[in-house]
Amino acid sequence: MSDGSSIETLVAILRSEVARLSPGDRLPSSRDLIARHGVGPVTVSRAIALLAAEGAVVTRPGSGTYVAARRPRPAGGEPDTSWQEVALAGRHVPPAAPDEQPERLPPGTVALSGGYLHESLQPTRLLGGALARAARRPDAWHRAPAAGLSTLRTLFARQVGGDVGPEDVLVTGGGQGALSMLFRAVAAPGDPVLVESPTYPGALAAARSAGLRPVPVPMDDRGLRPDLLADAFAMTGARLLYCQPTFHNPTGTVLAPERRRQVVDVARAAGAFLVEDDFARLLGHGGLVPRPLVADDGDGTVVHLGSLTKPASPSLRIGAVIARGPVMRRLLGMRRVDDFFIARPLQEAAVELLSTPAWERHLRTLSGALQQRCAVLADALARELPDWTLHRVPEGGLHLWLRLPAHLSEADVTSTAPAHGVSVNPGRPHFPAEPPAAHLRLGFAAAAEPAELAEAAARLAAATRAN
């Protein structure tokens, strides 16, 4: 049993016990709970802390844990929030992108959904050591500069290459928040934003929340089509393009070498910004990773977005925006309004992480593991589901992109897959307009081990036979 499930089980037991007791009654001691339920002291401590946070119990150091006074419930049960329908009228915010993966899947479910590494692939010991060293720095809790720690900005600049310097870097709280800030900074509500089709659903959600209108630009097996991009700029008057040139989510496509310069030139000719989402740069599978577009951009057309979240941990919410000119000054102004600065201890931990040789070893190990998992899942799908069309076997990233046969819909698969013990992501949320066909995005990084991926393909085959 995992630590999380042990804590949840003990909390449920203690809630039942608290309900039977009266306010002021003492709960069994931690030693008694450990012996009675066969759990560790950490599990007991966290369970009691949860109950205390809920207001169900009160802890008295040196004395014990006691049932708290009952809080009166509002008359009639649930609070009446109907007044909010009037207060929020005319203030519509588009719904966020659907969660890529529930926080907790049913036991035994193989995760082909989600966009993060399984815990076994995360450098948890390395992260713990970095955070511990960062916390011991005498200035760890001082206010951080609005743009971020100079050392961390230098590390991000060096990662990108070219003539990018630390003065061009703004440290952010991960990639998603940076996207939201960028869209608000460079476009006004009602403006069009050009996006690859398909694209990352979180980008579509951030654009719509900023009041922008996503306009699809088709891709082929060499990435975004420069000819159709030029047409889209001409027809819409857009001044913003969002794209993922390297290990595109969801297709895994890498923008072809001859197109990389063309795409930047088309955006520059339109007087537009090109937001380069480079989230997967550190998720290559061992081959050559092309230079980011921003490394060869001399006039501030490209605004680059990178993050440490994907190759490290979902909770390492540290990323960077690289921008030049007035747009950087605007982003800094928004930072001072939105949140002042990114928490210094997390920035210091990121510096510690990137400065150790163990980080490079982690990336090499991760690269091999992702390559293996990608091959296992691709082979298993070809064997179990030969009528599904795999867009490509990617050379980086975390996903496979598949087109379903004509007789299957996304709803057919997504509704039956969970009953067969596998979770998947539908393709529809990746399209800014009507999709040309039914697709699924299947991840190979969230499962516990490679053998589970082959089992997941067999379960998907069983799910499709059930339709």
Tab-separated table of C-alpha atoms in Angstrom:
chain	number	residue	atom	x	y	z
A	1	MET	CA	0.000	0.000	0.000
A	2	SER	CA	1.376	3.453	-0.910
A	3	ASP	CA	1.922	6.150	1.710
A	4	GLY	CA	-0.932	8.172	0.193
A	5	SER	CA	-3.467	5.364	0.404
A	6	SER	CA	-2.343	4.500	3.976
A	7	ILE	CA	-2.942	8.075	5.069
A	8	GLU	CA	-6.355	8.205	3.378
A	9	THR	CA	-7.380	4.915	4.991
A	10	LEU	CA	-6.325	6.051	8.462
A	11	VAL	CA	-8.037	9.442	8.030
A	12	ALA	CA	-11.290	7.676	7.106
A	13	ILE	CA	-11.034	5.460	10.202
A	14	LEU	CA	-10.301	8.409	12.486
A	15	ARG	CA	-13.149	10.473	11.011
A	16	SER	CA	-15.549	7.667	11.931
A	17	GLU	CA	-14.103	7.535	15.436
A	18	VAL	CA	-14.337	11.316	15.860
A	19	ALA	CA	-17.998	11.203	14.778
A	20	ARG	CA	-18.780	8.750	17.608
A	21	LEU	CA	-16.981	10.804	20.264
A	22	SER	CA	-17.976	14.048	21.952
A	23	PRO	CA	-16.114	17.370	21.740
A	24	GLY	CA	-13.205	17.316	24.173
A	25	ASP	CA	-12.803	13.513	24.118
A	26	ARG	CA	-9.236	12.326	23.693
A	27	LEU	CA	-8.212	10.191	20.706
A	28	PRO	CA	-5.852	7.211	21.137
A	29	SER	CA	-2.193	8.132	21.333
A	30	SER	CA	0.061	7.982	18.287
A	31	ARG	CA	1.722	4.871	19.732
A	32	ASP	CA	-1.660	3.163	20.068
A	33	LEU	CA	-2.665	4.122	16.520
A	34	ILE	CA	0.619	2.763	15.121
A	35	ALA	CA	0.149	-0.555	16.895
A	36	ARG	CA	-3.584	-0.839	16.194
A	37	HIS	CA	-3.490	-0.058	12.463
A	38	GLY	CA	-0.040	-1.296	11.467
A	39	VAL	CA	1.130	2.028	10.036
A	40	GLY	CA	4.221	4.135	10.556
A	41	PRO	CA	4.588	7.243	12.721
A	42	VAL	CA	4.754	9.507	9.651
A	43	THR	CA	1.399	8.178	8.425
A	44	VAL	CA	-0.182	8.828	11.826
A	45	SER	CA	1.324	12.313	12.038
A	46	ARG	CA	0.060	13.299	8.578
A	47	ALA	CA	-3.403	11.836	9.179
A	48	ILE	CA	-3.815	13.808	12.398
A	49	ALA	CA	-2.474	16.953	10.707
A	50	LEU	CA	-5.121	16.555	7.998
A	51	LEU	CA	-7.912	16.203	10.560
A	52	ALA	CA	-6.577	19.213	12.465
A	53	ALA	CA	-6.543	21.271	9.244
A	54	GLU	CA	-10.181	20.303	8.691
A	55	GLY	CA	-11.034	21.475	12.198
A	56	ALA	CA	-12.123	17.984	13.311
A	57	VAL	CA	-9.492	17.632	16.050
A	58	VAL	CA	-7.260	19.825	18.191
A	59	THR	CA	-3.698	18.802	19.055
A	60	ARG	CA	-2.173	19.805	22.381
A	61	PRO	CA	1.599	19.182	22.529
A	62	GLY	CA	2.482	16.995	25.505
A	63	SER	CA	-1.156	16.146	26.142
A	64	GLY	CA	-2.667	14.482	23.052
A	65	THR	CA	-5.249	14.894	20.316
A	66	TYR	CA	-8.835	15.845	21.186
A	67	VAL	CA	-12.124	16.055	19.321
A	68	ALA	CA	-12.788	19.684	18.376
A	69	ALA	CA	-16.019	21.523	19.038
A	70	ARG	CA	-18.590	20.926	16.303
A	71	ARG	CA	-18.966	23.816	13.925
A	72	PRO	CA	-22.613	24.710	13.291
A	73	ARG	CA	-23.816	23.986	9.755
A	74	PRO	CA	-25.697	26.678	7.847
A	75	ALA	CA	-29.457	26.471	8.198
A	76	GLY	CA	-30.879	24.286	5.468
A	77	GLY	CA	-27.627	22.359	4.891
A	78	GLU	CA	-25.466	23.603	1.995
A	79	PRO	CA	-24.827	27.368	1.717
A	80	ASP	CA	-26.963	29.229	-0.823
A	81	THR	CA	-24.604	30.583	-3.503
A	82	SER	CA	-27.275	31.353	-6.098
A	83	TRP	CA	-26.554	35.101	-5.718
A	84	GLN	CA	-23.249	34.505	-7.535
A	85	GLU	CA	-25.074	33.843	-10.812
A	86	VAL	CA	-26.092	37.516	-10.820
A	87	ALA	CA	-22.733	38.823	-9.603
A	88	LEU	CA	-20.796	36.866	-12.262
A	89	ALA	CA	-23.130	37.698	-15.146
A	90	GLY	CA	-21.193	39.131	-18.090
A	91	ARG	CA	-17.887	37.957	-16.649
A	92	HIS	CA	-17.619	34.682	-18.537
A	93	VAL	CA	-14.254	32.940	-18.413
A	94	PRO	CA	-13.764	30.000	-20.800
A	95	PRO	CA	-13.331	26.669	-19.025
A	96	ALA	CA	-9.799	25.494	-18.436
A	97	ALA	CA	-8.328	22.661	-20.454
A	98	PRO	CA	-9.509	19.262	-19.209
A	99	ASP	CA	-7.179	17.641	-16.710
A	100	GLU	CA	-4.772	15.407	-18.547
A	101	GLN	CA	-4.902	12.852	-15.773
A	102	PRO	CA	-6.924	12.587	-12.568
A	103	GLU	CA	-4.934	13.052	-9.389
A	104	ARG	CA	-5.727	9.467	-8.443
A	105	LEU	CA	-6.578	6.632	-10.805
A	106	PRO	CA	-8.402	3.504	-9.601
A	107	PRO	CA	-6.009	0.830	-8.285
A	108	GLY	CA	-4.583	-1.329	-11.061
A	109	THR	CA	-5.167	1.261	-13.799
A	110	VAL	CA	-2.295	1.709	-16.267
A	111	ALA	CA	-1.821	5.409	-17.027
A	112	LEU	CA	-1.492	6.249	-20.708
A	113	SER	CA	-2.917	9.682	-19.890
A	114	GLY	CA	-1.081	12.591	-18.363
A	115	GLY	CA	1.910	14.687	-19.271
A	116	TYR	CA	4.388	14.079	-16.452
A	117	LEU	CA	6.998	11.500	-15.517
A	118	HIS	CA	6.186	8.583	-13.256
A	119	GLU	CA	7.778	8.919	-9.832
A	120	SER	CA	10.316	6.222	-10.728
A	121	LEU	CA	11.644	8.480	-13.521
A	122	GLN	CA	11.826	11.621	-11.418
A	123	PRO	CA	15.158	12.534	-9.748
A	124	THR	CA	13.569	12.638	-6.296
A	125	ARG	CA	16.787	12.173	-4.300
A	126	LEU	CA	18.509	14.778	-6.415
A	127	LEU	CA	15.612	17.194	-5.898
A	128	GLY	CA	15.554	16.553	-2.155
A	129	GLY	CA	19.274	17.219	-1.870
A	130	ALA	CA	19.022	20.398	-3.944
A	131	LEU	CA	16.161	21.714	-1.817
A	132	ALA	CA	17.998	20.891	1.422
A	133	ARG	CA	21.161	22.675	0.269
A	134	ALA	CA	19.140	25.657	-0.940
A	135	ALA	CA	17.365	25.948	2.413
A	136	ARG	CA	20.728	26.199	4.210
A	137	ARG	CA	21.796	29.277	2.259
A	138	PRO	CA	21.792	32.339	4.546
A	139	ASP	CA	19.750	34.393	2.058
A	140	ALA	CA	17.369	31.574	1.035
A	141	TRP	CA	14.320	33.418	2.368
A	142	HIS	CA	15.266	36.887	1.167
A	143	ARG	CA	13.167	38.585	-1.483
A	144	ALA	CA	14.106	37.487	-4.986
A	145	PRO	CA	14.584	39.926	-7.899
A	146	ALA	CA	11.494	40.333	-10.086
A	147	ALA	CA	13.292	38.843	-13.099
A	148	GLY	CA	14.704	35.945	-11.088
A	149	LEU	CA	18.045	35.043	-9.540
A	150	SER	CA	20.914	36.102	-11.795
A	151	THR	CA	22.582	32.695	-11.492
A	152	LEU	CA	19.430	30.883	-12.576
A	153	ARG	CA	18.896	33.299	-15.460
A	154	THR	CA	22.472	32.656	-16.593
A	155	LEU	CA	21.895	28.892	-16.507
A	156	PHE	CA	18.729	29.199	-18.620
A	157	ALA	CA	20.514	31.495	-21.109
A	158	ARG	CA	23.386	29.031	-21.446
A	159	GLN	CA	20.915	26.191	-22.058
A	160	VAL	CA	19.447	28.047	-25.050
A	161	GLY	CA	22.747	29.157	-26.599
A	162	GLY	CA	23.336	31.735	-29.292
A	163	ASP	CA	23.920	35.238	-27.988
A	164	VAL	CA	21.142	35.006	-25.385
A	165	GLY	CA	22.263	36.510	-22.086
A	166	PRO	CA	20.850	36.533	-18.544
A	167	GLU	CA	19.369	39.996	-19.165
A	168	ASP	CA	17.049	38.355	-21.734
A	169	VAL	CA	15.637	35.834	-19.232
A	170	LEU	CA	12.609	36.117	-16.950
A	171	VAL	CA	12.195	33.250	-14.461
A	172	THR	CA	8.603	32.020	-14.263
A	173	GLY	CA	6.510	29.669	-12.147
A	174	GLY	CA	6.489	26.854	-14.717
A	175	GLY	CA	5.272	26.887	-18.292
A	176	GLN	CA	1.495	27.215	-17.992
A	177	GLY	CA	1.524	30.434	-15.986
A	178	ALA	CA	4.128	31.857	-18.362
A	179	LEU	CA	1.865	31.095	-21.331
A	180	SER	CA	-1.026	32.915	-19.709
A	181	MET	CA	1.176	35.920	-18.981
A	182	LEU	CA	2.596	35.971	-22.519
A	183	PHE	CA	-0.795	35.872	-24.199
A	184	ARG	CA	-2.011	38.756	-22.043
A	185	ALA	CA	1.177	40.714	-22.674
A	186	VAL	CA	1.335	40.614	-26.459
A	187	ALA	CA	-2.317	40.514	-27.574
A	188	ALA	CA	-5.604	42.186	-26.682
A	189	PRO	CA	-8.952	40.495	-26.038
A	190	GLY	CA	-10.606	39.597	-29.327
A	191	ASP	CA	-7.305	39.268	-31.220
A	192	PRO	CA	-6.533	36.124	-33.221
A	193	VAL	CA	-3.636	33.859	-32.240
A	194	LEU	CA	-2.312	31.373	-34.775
A	195	VAL	CA	-1.645	27.860	-33.460
A	196	GLU	CA	-0.582	24.555	-34.930
A	197	SER	CA	-3.409	22.100	-35.483
A	198	PRO	CA	-3.381	19.976	-33.381
A	199	THR	CA	-1.716	21.685	-30.426
A	200	TYR	CA	-1.352	21.686	-26.633
A	201	PRO	CA	-4.791	22.056	-24.962
A	202	GLY	CA	-3.339	24.154	-22.152
A	203	ALA	CA	-2.262	26.755	-24.702
A	204	LEU	CA	-5.772	26.872	-26.156
A	205	ALA	CA	-7.216	27.312	-22.658
A	206	ALA	CA	-4.738	30.084	-21.808
A	207	ALA	CA	-5.457	31.878	-25.092
A	208	ARG	CA	-9.214	31.708	-24.627
A	209	SER	CA	-8.967	32.843	-21.016
A	210	ALA	CA	-7.059	35.895	-22.285
A	211	GLY	CA	-9.934	36.576	-24.685
A	212	LEU	CA	-7.968	35.511	-27.792
A	213	ARG	CA	-9.335	33.572	-30.778
A	214	PRO	CA	-7.195	30.517	-31.650
A	215	VAL	CA	-6.892	30.073	-35.441
A	216	PRO	CA	-5.580	26.697	-36.685
A	217	VAL	CA	-2.652	26.396	-39.090
A	218	PRO	CA	-2.253	22.881	-40.545
A	219	MET	CA	0.829	20.715	-40.069
A	220	ASP	CA	2.259	17.839	-42.062
A	221	ASP	CA	4.924	15.281	-41.191
A	222	ARG	CA	7.591	18.020	-41.382
A	223	GLY	CA	5.795	20.343	-39.000
A	224	LEU	CA	4.045	23.671	-39.447
A	225	ARG	CA	3.522	24.614	-43.116
A	226	PRO	CA	5.108	28.016	-43.850
A	227	ASP	CA	2.921	28.613	-46.937
A	228	LEU	CA	-0.305	28.161	-45.000
A	229	LEU	CA	1.140	30.162	-42.102
A	230	ALA	CA	1.695	33.138	-44.409
A	231	ASP	CA	-1.877	32.803	-45.699
A	232	ALA	CA	-3.217	32.703	-42.114
A	233	PHE	CA	-1.330	35.885	-41.162
A	234	ALA	CA	-2.636	37.627	-44.283
A	235	MET	CA	-6.256	36.564	-43.774
A	236	THR	CA	-6.501	37.221	-40.021
A	237	GLY	CA	-4.100	40.094	-39.392
A	238	ALA	CA	-2.758	38.119	-36.428
A	239	ARG	CA	0.256	39.445	-34.548
A	240	LEU	CA	0.927	36.304	-32.535
A	241	LEU	CA	1.895	32.701	-33.378
A	242	TYR	CA	2.171	29.952	-30.773
A	243	CYS	CA	4.088	26.830	-31.825
A	244	GLN	CA	6.153	23.902	-30.554
A	245	PRO	CA	8.948	23.344	-33.088
A	246	THR	CA	10.721	20.577	-31.157
A	247	PHE	CA	8.950	17.326	-30.109
A	248	HIS	CA	5.541	18.854	-30.651
A	249	ASN	CA	2.720	17.933	-28.256
A	250	PRO	CA	0.785	15.811	-29.216
A	251	THR	CA	2.348	14.567	-32.480
A	252	GLY	CA	6.053	14.437	-31.547
A	253	THR	CA	6.930	16.225	-34.808
A	254	VAL	CA	10.165	18.230	-35.124
A	255	LEU	CA	9.928	21.232	-37.434
A	256	ALA	CA	12.090	20.453	-40.492
A	257	PRO	CA	15.455	22.297	-40.705
A	258	GLU	CA	14.578	24.268	-43.850
A	259	ARG	CA	11.256	25.355	-42.334
A	260	ARG	CA	12.663	26.679	-39.060
A	261	ARG	CA	14.094	29.801	-40.671
A	262	GLN	CA	11.057	30.159	-42.957
A	263	VAL	CA	8.574	30.152	-40.082
A	264	VAL	CA	10.493	32.880	-38.246
A	265	ASP	CA	10.786	34.926	-41.445
A	266	VAL	CA	7.025	34.656	-42.098
A	267	ALA	CA	6.253	35.847	-38.562
A	268	ARG	CA	8.740	38.708	-38.865
A	269	ALA	CA	7.267	39.799	-42.215
A	270	ALA	CA	3.816	39.906	-40.586
A	271	GLY	CA	5.137	42.053	-37.726
A	272	ALA	CA	4.163	39.272	-35.325
A	273	PHE	CA	5.605	37.598	-32.261
A	274	LEU	CA	6.411	33.886	-32.412
A	275	VAL	CA	6.031	32.149	-29.050
A	276	GLU	CA	8.316	29.102	-29.119
A	277	ASP	CA	7.147	26.586	-26.502
A	278	ASP	CA	10.287	24.488	-25.970
A	279	PHE	CA	8.882	22.353	-23.129
A	280	ALA	CA	10.418	19.094	-24.427
A	281	ARG	CA	13.997	20.183	-25.147
A	282	LEU	CA	15.304	18.025	-22.288
A	283	LEU	CA	13.082	15.064	-23.210
A	284	GLY	CA	14.984	13.808	-26.263
A	285	HIS	CA	15.424	10.075	-26.794
A	286	GLY	CA	19.123	10.162	-27.555
A	287	GLY	CA	19.273	11.803	-30.978
A	288	LEU	CA	20.280	15.278	-32.052
A	289	VAL	CA	18.038	18.042	-30.679
A	290	PRO	CA	17.907	21.104	-32.987
A	291	ARG	CA	18.831	24.568	-31.780
A	292	PRO	CA	15.906	26.577	-30.460
A	293	LEU	CA	14.553	29.206	-32.827
A	294	VAL	CA	15.401	31.982	-30.376
A	295	ALA	CA	19.123	31.153	-30.575
A	296	ASP	CA	19.227	32.456	-34.167
A	297	ASP	CA	16.791	35.352	-33.743
A	298	GLY	CA	18.379	38.762	-33.701
A	299	ASP	CA	15.443	41.151	-33.515
A	300	GLY	CA	13.091	39.878	-30.804
A	301	THR	CA	10.587	38.122	-33.081
A	302	VAL	CA	10.861	34.895	-31.075
A	303	VAL	CA	9.750	34.726	-27.450
A	304	HIS	CA	11.032	31.465	-26.019
A	305	LEU	CA	9.447	29.433	-23.239
A	306	GLY	CA	11.261	26.640	-21.377
A	307	SER	CA	10.618	24.700	-18.184
A	308	LEU	CA	12.218	22.295	-15.723
A	309	THR	CA	8.876	20.748	-14.780
A	310	LYS	CA	8.677	18.042	-17.450
A	311	PRO	CA	12.163	16.509	-17.037
A	312	ALA	CA	12.157	16.779	-13.234
A	313	SER	CA	8.873	16.850	-11.318
A	314	PRO	CA	5.378	18.359	-11.607
A	315	SER	CA	6.081	20.313	-8.415
A	316	LEU	CA	9.291	21.948	-9.647
A	317	ARG	CA	7.337	24.919	-10.979
A	318	ILE	CA	10.302	26.746	-12.484
A	319	GLY	CA	10.484	27.915	-16.080
A	320	ALA	CA	11.880	30.798	-18.094
A	321	VAL	CA	10.749	33.239	-20.763
A	322	ILE	CA	13.425	34.593	-23.082
A	323	ALA	CA	12.452	37.855	-24.763
A	324	ARG	CA	14.095	41.030	-26.046
A	325	GLY	CA	12.952	44.606	-26.328
A	326	PRO	CA	9.797	46.300	-25.035
A	327	VAL	CA	8.000	42.968	-24.590
A	328	MET	CA	10.427	42.020	-21.803
A	329	ARG	CA	9.766	45.323	-20.040
A	330	ARG	CA	6.037	44.667	-20.340
A	331	LEU	CA	6.435	41.157	-18.897
A	332	LEU	CA	8.438	42.526	-15.968
A	333	GLY	CA	5.683	45.053	-15.330
A	334	MET	CA	3.090	42.286	-15.310
A	335	ARG	CA	5.251	40.274	-12.911
A	336	ARG	CA	5.273	43.152	-10.456
A	337	VAL	CA	1.481	43.307	-10.636
A	338	ASP	CA	0.706	39.573	-10.700
A	339	ASP	CA	2.997	38.027	-8.086
A	340	PHE	CA	6.098	40.244	-7.493
A	341	PHE	CA	8.605	37.371	-7.871
A	342	ILE	CA	8.986	33.589	-7.892
A	343	ALA	CA	9.636	32.013	-4.481
A	344	ARG	CA	13.352	32.255	-3.806
A	345	PRO	CA	13.824	28.830	-2.124
A	346	LEU	CA	12.487	27.112	-5.253
A	347	GLN	CA	14.774	29.195	-7.466
A	348	GLU	CA	17.749	28.407	-5.245
A	349	ALA	CA	16.869	24.697	-5.431
A	350	ALA	CA	16.755	24.928	-9.235
A	351	VAL	CA	20.225	26.499	-9.229
A	352	GLU	CA	21.517	23.676	-7.037
A	353	LEU	CA	19.880	21.091	-9.309
A	354	LEU	CA	21.242	22.459	-12.580
A	355	SER	CA	24.717	23.034	-11.141
A	356	THR	CA	25.416	19.429	-10.181
A	357	PRO	CA	26.872	16.811	-12.580
A	358	ALA	CA	24.134	14.457	-11.343
A	359	TRP	CA	21.572	16.500	-13.320
A	360	GLU	CA	23.273	15.638	-16.614
A	361	ARG	CA	23.437	11.981	-15.553
A	362	HIS	CA	19.714	12.103	-14.791
A	363	LEU	CA	18.973	13.507	-18.250
A	364	ARG	CA	21.018	10.752	-19.926
A	365	THR	CA	19.251	8.069	-17.892
A	366	LEU	CA	15.877	9.635	-18.599
A	367	SER	CA	16.614	9.766	-22.314
A	368	GLY	CA	17.293	6.019	-22.437
A	369	ALA	CA	14.227	5.210	-20.348
A	370	LEU	CA	11.924	7.296	-22.551
A	371	GLN	CA	13.343	5.758	-25.720
A	372	GLN	CA	12.724	2.259	-24.338
A	373	ARG	CA	9.189	3.035	-23.180
A	374	CYS	CA	8.309	4.684	-26.485
A	375	ALA	CA	9.466	1.609	-28.414
A	376	VAL	CA	7.633	-0.809	-26.096
A	377	LEU	CA	4.319	1.002	-26.437
A	378	ALA	CA	4.653	1.528	-30.193
A	379	ASP	CA	5.471	-2.176	-30.758
A	380	ALA	CA	2.623	-3.308	-28.505
A	381	LEU	CA	0.095	-1.079	-30.290
A	382	ALA	CA	1.224	-2.352	-33.705
A	383	ARG	CA	0.739	-5.913	-32.472
A	384	GLU	CA	-2.543	-5.470	-30.580
A	385	LEU	CA	-4.219	-2.741	-32.645
A	386	PRO	CA	-2.862	-2.934	-36.191
A	387	ASP	CA	-5.734	-0.883	-37.643
A	388	TRP	CA	-4.842	2.152	-35.512
A	389	THR	CA	-2.569	4.619	-37.354
A	390	LEU	CA	0.504	5.814	-35.460
A	391	HIS	CA	1.455	9.297	-36.674
A	392	ARG	CA	5.153	8.667	-36.012
A	393	VAL	CA	7.525	7.083	-33.524
A	394	PRO	CA	8.844	10.310	-31.986
A	395	GLU	CA	12.482	10.998	-31.193
A	396	GLY	CA	11.574	12.950	-28.072
A	397	GLY	CA	8.726	13.881	-25.779
A	398	LEU	CA	6.290	11.782	-23.766
A	399	HIS	CA	3.473	10.784	-26.158
A	400	LEU	CA	2.279	8.832	-29.172
A	401	TRP	CA	-0.406	10.329	-31.424
A	402	LEU	CA	-2.791	7.861	-33.067
A	403	ARG	CA	-5.670	8.146	-35.504
A	404	LEU	CA	-8.519	5.750	-34.816
A	405	PRO	CA	-10.089	3.627	-37.559
A	406	ALA	CA	-13.273	4.967	-39.104
A	407	HIS	CA	-15.536	2.575	-37.192
A	408	LEU	CA	-14.328	3.879	-33.796
A	409	SER	CA	-15.005	7.227	-32.175
A	410	GLU	CA	-13.017	8.816	-29.361
A	411	ALA	CA	-16.057	8.408	-27.121
A	412	ASP	CA	-16.111	4.667	-27.894
A	413	VAL	CA	-12.590	4.230	-26.553
A	414	THR	CA	-12.500	6.797	-23.754
A	415	SER	CA	-15.761	5.499	-22.275
A	416	THR	CA	-14.744	1.825	-22.255
A	417	ALA	CA	-10.996	2.050	-21.560
A	418	PRO	CA	-11.314	2.839	-17.809
A	419	ALA	CA	-13.459	-0.266	-17.266
A	420	HIS	CA	-10.584	-2.296	-18.745
A	421	GLY	CA	-8.015	-0.682	-16.452
A	422	VAL	CA	-6.354	1.887	-18.711
A	423	SER	CA	-6.614	5.694	-18.898
A	424	VAL	CA	-6.206	7.616	-22.176
A	425	ASN	CA	-6.411	11.194	-23.436
A	426	PRO	CA	-8.908	11.987	-26.215
A	427	GLY	CA	-7.637	13.874	-29.232
A	428	ARG	CA	-10.479	16.387	-29.554
A	429	PRO	CA	-9.182	18.934	-26.964
A	430	HIS	CA	-5.972	19.306	-29.001
A	431	PHE	CA	-7.779	20.878	-31.960
A	432	PRO	CA	-8.695	24.592	-32.018
A	433	ALA	CA	-11.463	23.833	-34.542
A	434	GLU	CA	-13.184	20.733	-35.922
A	435	PRO	CA	-10.806	17.750	-35.923
A	436	PRO	CA	-10.270	15.961	-39.256
A	437	ALA	CA	-10.566	12.530	-37.614
A	438	ALA	CA	-10.758	10.780	-34.242
A	439	HIS	CA	-7.447	10.617	-32.389
A	440	LEU	CA	-5.971	9.555	-29.057
A	441	ARG	CA	-2.862	10.797	-27.311
A	442	LEU	CA	-1.161	7.984	-25.410
A	443	GLY	CA	1.638	8.718	-22.956
A	444	PHE	CA	4.470	6.307	-22.198
A	445	ALA	CA	6.041	8.130	-19.238
A	446	ALA	CA	3.316	7.955	-16.556
A	447	ALA	CA	3.156	4.154	-16.229
A	448	ALA	CA	5.121	2.518	-13.418
A	449	GLU	CA	7.290	0.365	-15.717
A	450	PRO	CA	7.655	-0.590	-19.406
A	451	ALA	CA	5.901	-3.953	-18.973
A	452	GLU	CA	2.731	-2.081	-18.014
A	453	LEU	CA	2.714	-0.378	-21.414
A	454	ALA	CA	2.427	-3.687	-23.273
A	455	GLU	CA	-0.361	-4.701	-20.895
A	456	ALA	CA	-2.112	-1.379	-21.520
A	457	ALA	CA	-2.126	-2.000	-25.290
A	458	ALA	CA	-3.728	-5.408	-24.714
A	459	ARG	CA	-6.354	-3.797	-22.478
A	460	LEU	CA	-7.102	-1.172	-25.120
A	461	ALA	CA	-7.593	-3.929	-27.687
A	462	ALA	CA	-10.042	-5.609	-25.318
A	463	ALA	CA	-11.840	-2.290	-24.798
A	464	THR	CA	-12.300	-1.790	-28.542
A	465	ARG	CA	-13.667	-5.310	-28.953
A	466	ALA	CA	-16.280	-4.442	-26.308
A	467	ASN	CA	-17.757	-1.712	-28.547
